[in-house]
Tab-separated table of C-alpha atoms in Angstrom:
chain	number	residue	atom	x	y	z
A	851	MET	CA	55.514	24.827	3.114
A	852	ILE	CA	56.278	23.896	6.733
A	853	LYS	CA	60.037	23.629	5.906
A	854	PHE	CA	59.820	27.069	4.276
A	855	PHE	CA	58.351	28.697	7.415
A	856	ARG	CA	60.847	26.864	9.620
A	857	HIS	CA	63.715	28.163	7.470
A	858	ILE	CA	62.469	31.746	7.865
A	859	ARG	CA	62.257	31.370	11.639
A	860	HIS	CA	65.773	29.972	11.887
A	861	THR	CA	67.168	32.732	9.651
A	862	LEU	CA	65.599	35.493	11.735
A	863	ILE	CA	66.824	33.961	14.988
A	864	ASN	CA	70.350	33.428	13.660
A	865	GLN	CA	70.473	37.023	12.454
A	866	ASN	CA	69.290	38.184	15.887
A	867	LYS	CA	66.329	39.991	14.309
A	868	MET	CA	63.982	39.301	17.227
A	869	GLY	CA	61.584	42.138	16.411
A	870	LYS	CA	61.000	40.822	12.943
A	871	TYR	CA	60.814	37.306	14.349
A	872	PHE	CA	57.990	38.215	16.728
A	873	LYS	CA	56.129	39.972	13.928
A	874	TYR	CA	56.607	36.930	11.770
A	875	ALA	CA	55.457	34.604	14.596
A	876	ILE	CA	52.292	36.654	15.067
A	877	GLY	CA	51.670	36.547	11.335
A	878	GLU	CA	52.158	32.797	11.297
A	879	ILE	CA	49.705	32.395	14.172
A	880	LEU	CA	47.181	34.526	12.285
A	881	LEU	CA	47.644	32.431	9.181
A	882	VAL	CA	47.046	29.260	11.206
A	883	MET	CA	43.914	30.753	12.773
A	884	ILE	CA	42.621	31.841	9.377
A	885	GLY	CA	43.255	28.341	8.050
A	886	ILE	CA	41.343	26.814	10.963
A	887	LEU	CA	38.445	29.236	10.477
A	888	LEU	CA	38.320	28.477	6.766
A	889	ALA	CA	38.347	24.743	7.480
A	890	LEU	CA	35.505	25.172	9.979
A	891	GLN	CA	33.593	27.287	7.473
A	892	VAL	CA	33.983	24.648	4.774
A	893	ASN	CA	32.938	21.947	7.238
A	894	ASN	CA	29.870	23.957	8.280
A	895	TRP	CA	29.016	24.550	4.631
A	896	ASN	CA	29.258	20.824	3.917
A	897	GLU	CA	27.132	20.009	6.965
A	898	SER	CA	24.547	22.586	5.901
A	899	ASN	CA	24.399	21.107	2.401
A	900	ARG	CA	23.977	17.599	3.794
A	901	LEU	CA	21.173	18.820	6.080
A	902	LEU	CA	19.403	20.569	3.194
A	903	GLU	CA	19.667	17.434	1.066
A	904	THR	CA	18.294	15.307	3.908
A	905	GLN	CA	15.427	17.744	4.428
A	906	LYS	CA	14.641	17.687	0.712
A	907	VAL	CA	14.495	13.869	0.642
A	908	TYR	CA	12.121	13.788	3.610
A	909	LEU	CA	9.945	16.600	2.264
A	910	GLU	CA	9.612	14.824	-1.083
A	911	GLN	CA	8.558	11.642	0.726
A	912	LEU	CA	6.133	13.631	2.868
A	913	LEU	CA	4.647	15.246	-0.237
A	914	ASN	CA	3.986	11.776	-1.693
A	915	ASP	CA	2.233	10.809	1.556
A	916	VAL	CA	0.131	13.967	1.510
A	917	ILE	CA	-0.848	13.499	-2.150
A	918	TYR	CA	-1.974	9.952	-1.326
A	919	MET	CA	-4.030	11.216	1.616
A	920	ASN	CA	-5.444	14.035	-0.494
A	921	GLU	CA	-6.784	11.589	-3.068
A	922	GLY	CA	-8.145	9.230	-0.422
A	923	TYR	CA	-9.851	11.952	1.596
A	924	GLU	CA	-11.528	13.446	-1.464
A	925	LYS	CA	-13.005	10.039	-2.274
A	926	ARG	CA	-14.120	9.357	1.288
A	927	LEU	CA	-15.478	12.871	1.654
A	928	THR	CA	-17.865	12.115	-1.213
A	929	GLU	CA	-18.905	8.922	0.580
A	930	ALA	CA	-19.418	10.802	3.871
A	931	LYS	CA	-21.629	13.376	2.148
A	932	TYR	CA	-23.701	10.639	0.548
A	933	SER	CA	-24.005	8.853	3.888
A	934	LEU	CA	-25.336	12.003	5.567
A	935	ASN	CA	-27.796	12.753	2.768
A	936	GLU	CA	-28.977	9.138	2.885
A	937	ALA	CA	-29.653	9.458	6.618
A	938	LEU	CA	-31.565	12.707	6.129
A	939	ALA	CA	-33.712	11.063	3.437
A	940	GLY	CA	-34.278	8.100	5.772
A	941	LEU	CA	-35.526	10.402	8.524
A	942	LYS	CA	-37.876	12.020	6.024
A	943	TYR	CA	-39.280	8.564	5.205
A	944	LEU	CA	-39.991	7.970	8.887
A	945	GLU	CA	-41.702	11.345	9.219
A	946	GLN	CA	-43.828	10.738	6.100
A	947	CYS	CA	-44.914	7.397	7.589
A	948	ASP	CA	-45.807	6.015	4.180
A	949	ASP	CA	-44.684	2.513	3.194
A	950	ASN	CA	-44.710	3.544	-0.459
A	951	ASP	CA	-42.577	6.642	0.000
A	952	SER	CA	-39.598	6.744	-2.384
A	953	ASN	CA	-37.162	7.229	0.510
A	954	LYS	CA	-37.724	3.721	1.898
A	955	GLU	CA	-34.464	2.451	0.391
A	956	TYR	CA	-32.519	5.235	2.106
A	957	PHE	CA	-34.215	4.458	5.413
A	958	ASP	CA	-33.282	0.773	5.141
A	959	ASN	CA	-29.684	1.576	4.180
A	960	MET	CA	-29.419	4.011	7.071
A	961	LEU	CA	-30.509	1.298	9.505
A	962	LEU	CA	-28.086	-1.220	7.996
A	963	SER	CA	-25.127	1.157	8.217
A	964	HIS	CA	-26.001	3.164	11.318
A	965	GLN	CA	-23.000	1.770	13.256
A	966	VAL	CA	-20.436	2.391	10.506
A	967	LEU	CA	-17.909	5.058	11.453
A	968	SER	CA	-14.385	4.609	10.111
A	969	ALA	CA	-11.268	6.135	11.638
A	970	PHE	CA	-9.558	9.082	9.970
A	971	TYR	CA	-6.610	7.334	8.359
A	972	SER	CA	-3.206	8.921	7.996
A	973	VAL	CA	0.084	8.041	6.327
A	974	GLN	CA	2.681	9.130	8.856
A	975	ASP	CA	5.784	6.948	8.594
A	976	THR	CA	7.695	9.840	7.029
A	977	TYR	CA	6.393	12.278	9.641
A	978	ASP	CA	7.452	9.959	12.474
A	979	GLU	CA	10.916	9.556	10.935
A	980	MET	CA	11.247	13.329	10.595
A	981	LEU	CA	10.507	13.694	14.293
A	982	SER	CA	12.938	10.997	15.416
A	983	ALA	CA	15.709	12.303	13.116
A	984	ASN	CA	15.126	15.936	14.237
A	985	VAL	CA	14.556	16.893	10.614
A	986	LEU	CA	11.264	18.641	11.355
A	987	SER	CA	12.779	20.853	14.055
A	988	SER	CA	15.645	21.829	11.724
A	989	LEU	CA	13.353	23.293	9.052
A	990	LYS	CA	13.851	27.038	8.656
A	991	ASN	CA	10.470	27.598	6.987
A	992	GLN	CA	8.321	28.175	10.070
A	993	GLU	CA	5.086	28.323	8.072
A	994	LEU	CA	5.778	24.902	6.565
A	995	LYS	CA	6.784	23.484	9.941
A	996	ASN	CA	3.522	24.747	11.479
A	997	SER	CA	1.516	23.332	8.577
A	998	ILE	CA	3.052	19.870	9.057
A	999	LYS	CA	2.488	19.860	12.814
A	1000	ASP	CA	-1.055	21.197	12.429
A	1001	LEU	CA	-2.133	18.404	10.078
A	1002	TYR	CA	-0.750	15.490	12.072
A	1003	THR	CA	-1.882	16.922	15.417
A	1004	SER	CA	-5.384	17.361	13.976
A	1005	LEU	CA	-5.390	13.776	12.664
A	1006	ASP	CA	-4.513	12.459	16.132
A	1007	PHE	CA	-7.167	14.638	17.756
A	1008	SER	CA	-9.891	13.591	15.311
A	1009	ASN	CA	-9.105	9.904	15.751
A	1010	ASN	CA	-9.213	10.289	19.528
A	1011	PHE	CA	-12.606	11.979	19.161
A	1012	ILE	CA	-13.967	9.032	17.151
A	1013	SER	CA	-14.524	7.157	20.420
A	1014	TYR	CA	-16.982	9.895	21.451
A	1015	PHE	CA	-18.906	9.551	18.183
A	1016	ARG	CA	-19.030	5.782	18.611
A	1017	ALA	CA	-20.288	6.106	22.176
A	1018	GLU	CA	-23.136	8.267	20.919
A	1019	LEU	CA	-23.897	5.732	18.203
A	1020	GLY	CA	-23.809	2.948	20.783
A	1021	ARG	CA	-26.718	4.477	22.675
A	1022	ALA	CA	-28.659	4.988	19.452
A	1023	SER	CA	-27.871	1.448	18.338
A	1024	GLU	CA	-29.386	-0.079	21.473
A	1025	ILE	CA	-32.681	1.625	20.687
A	1026	ILE	CA	-32.628	0.671	17.000
A	1027	TRP	CA	-31.824	-2.989	17.689
A	1028	LYS	CA	-34.837	-3.310	19.982
A	1029	ARG	CA	-37.222	-2.165	17.255
A	1030	VAL	CA	-35.705	-3.438	13.991
A	1031	SER	CA	-34.987	-7.007	12.905
A	1032	PHE	CA	-31.732	-7.634	11.031
A	1033	THR	CA	-31.459	-10.748	8.877
A	1034	TYR	CA	-30.218	-12.031	5.486
A	1035	ASP	CA	-32.021	-12.643	2.218
A	1036	SER	CA	-31.587	-15.607	-0.172
A	1037	LEU	CA	-28.473	-13.976	-1.657
A	1038	ASN	CA	-26.890	-13.599	1.791
A	1039	GLN	CA	-27.384	-9.838	1.656
A	1040	GLN	CA	-28.250	-8.238	4.976
A	1041	LYS	CA	-31.716	-6.735	5.197
A	1042	VAL	CA	-33.985	-5.164	7.777
A	1043	SER	CA	-37.612	-5.683	8.633
A	1044	TYR	CA	-39.859	-3.510	10.791
A	1045	LYS	CA	-43.392	-2.237	11.165
A	1046	LEU	CA	-43.312	1.364	9.999
A	1047	ALA	CA	-46.586	2.260	11.720
A	1048	GLY	CA	-45.059	1.302	15.057
A	1049	LEU	CA	-41.977	3.461	14.476
A	1050	CYS	CA	-43.532	6.652	13.156
A	1051	ASN	CA	-44.694	7.937	16.544
A	1052	ASP	CA	-41.848	6.411	18.535
A	1053	ILE	CA	-40.042	9.503	19.850
A	1054	GLU	CA	-37.150	7.494	21.295
A	1055	PHE	CA	-36.565	5.755	17.954
A	1056	LYS	CA	-36.708	9.035	16.053
A	1057	ASN	CA	-34.225	10.605	18.477
A	1058	ALA	CA	-31.899	7.631	17.889
A	1059	LEU	CA	-31.981	8.329	14.146
A	1060	VAL	CA	-31.312	12.014	14.807
A	1061	GLU	CA	-28.253	10.937	16.847
A	1062	VAL	CA	-27.021	8.957	13.850
A	1063	ILE	CA	-27.487	12.043	11.667
A	1064	ASP	CA	-25.681	14.278	14.187
A	1065	SER	CA	-22.734	11.888	14.304
A	1066	ARG	CA	-22.528	11.782	10.502
A	1067	THR	CA	-22.735	15.590	10.375
A	1068	ASP	CA	-19.852	15.980	12.834
A	1069	TYR	CA	-17.918	13.252	11.031
A	1070	LEU	CA	-18.354	15.037	7.692
A	1071	GLY	CA	-17.266	18.321	9.265
A	1072	ASP	CA	-14.062	16.714	10.501
A	1073	PHE	CA	-13.408	15.227	7.061
A	1074	GLU	CA	-13.797	18.648	5.431
A	1075	ARG	CA	-11.545	20.290	8.018
A	1076	LEU	CA	-8.816	17.648	7.622
A	1077	LEU	CA	-8.975	17.816	3.839
A	1078	ARG	CA	-8.432	21.586	3.982
A	1079	LYS	CA	-5.340	21.041	6.140
A	1080	ILE	CA	-4.082	18.326	3.769
A	1081	LYS	CA	-4.483	20.647	0.779
A	1082	ARG	CA	-2.750	23.466	2.634
A	1083	LEU	CA	0.231	21.245	3.505
A	1084	ARG	CA	0.407	19.950	-0.046
A	1085	ASN	CA	0.544	23.505	-1.353
A	1086	ASP	CA	3.211	24.516	1.211
A	1087	LEU	CA	5.364	21.483	0.353
A	1088	GLU	CA	5.135	22.145	-3.384
A	1089	LYS	CA	6.162	25.769	-2.811
A	1090	GLU	CA	9.108	24.702	-0.649
A	1091	LEU	CA	10.240	22.171	-3.240
A	1092	ASN	CA	9.601	24.589	-6.123
A	1093	ILE	CA	7.161	22.242	-7.829
A	1094	ASN	CA	4.927	23.865	-10.447
A	1095	ASP	CA	1.768	22.452	-11.952
A	1096	ASP	CA	2.682	23.620	-15.469
């Protein structure tokens, strides 16, 4: 092809057809420019396809992470609800001030677990990789991008707020430990002992239990809020990846 164009140029020059030569030269330049533009277009198309494939791989991995968190949070949400209801029943036992009240077991369990407050766990290896590889910023679906950022920002915020909950529980714990004896039974199971009559009218002790309930209420609220965000992201990812339930 190059020899063909060169032959045409030489022929036009030898025949002293300079006007036609210049027209031909301009045409050749245009052809070269068109070829370059086409090559760039093909290269951009290939790059775009590679980016879309990379995004798809990461989004599929992220969906697996979110499904795992969804299942875990639903289970722990049930536990958090039970923990709050147990504490409310325990407070009722204290207010009834009756050793034979049926809520005694809940009261004892509340005392045994009053310091328990787990962190809000997250699976974020894929998310971190998406940030470092600039995959998240390259997503064109702004709603999906916002949904991803919203979930992981909320997880960080909630875990940072756990220290506040624990500080509140620390003050309540000091009061509880001064009034309740913690020991083990013959089966090495932890148990508590106390004199109910001495606790019933103890305002400071009751307020400590209310603090435990408040912390569990806030904790449950955060769990419910995070689970909603997890479900929203799961739905957005499935829509983006065209995954149907049926």
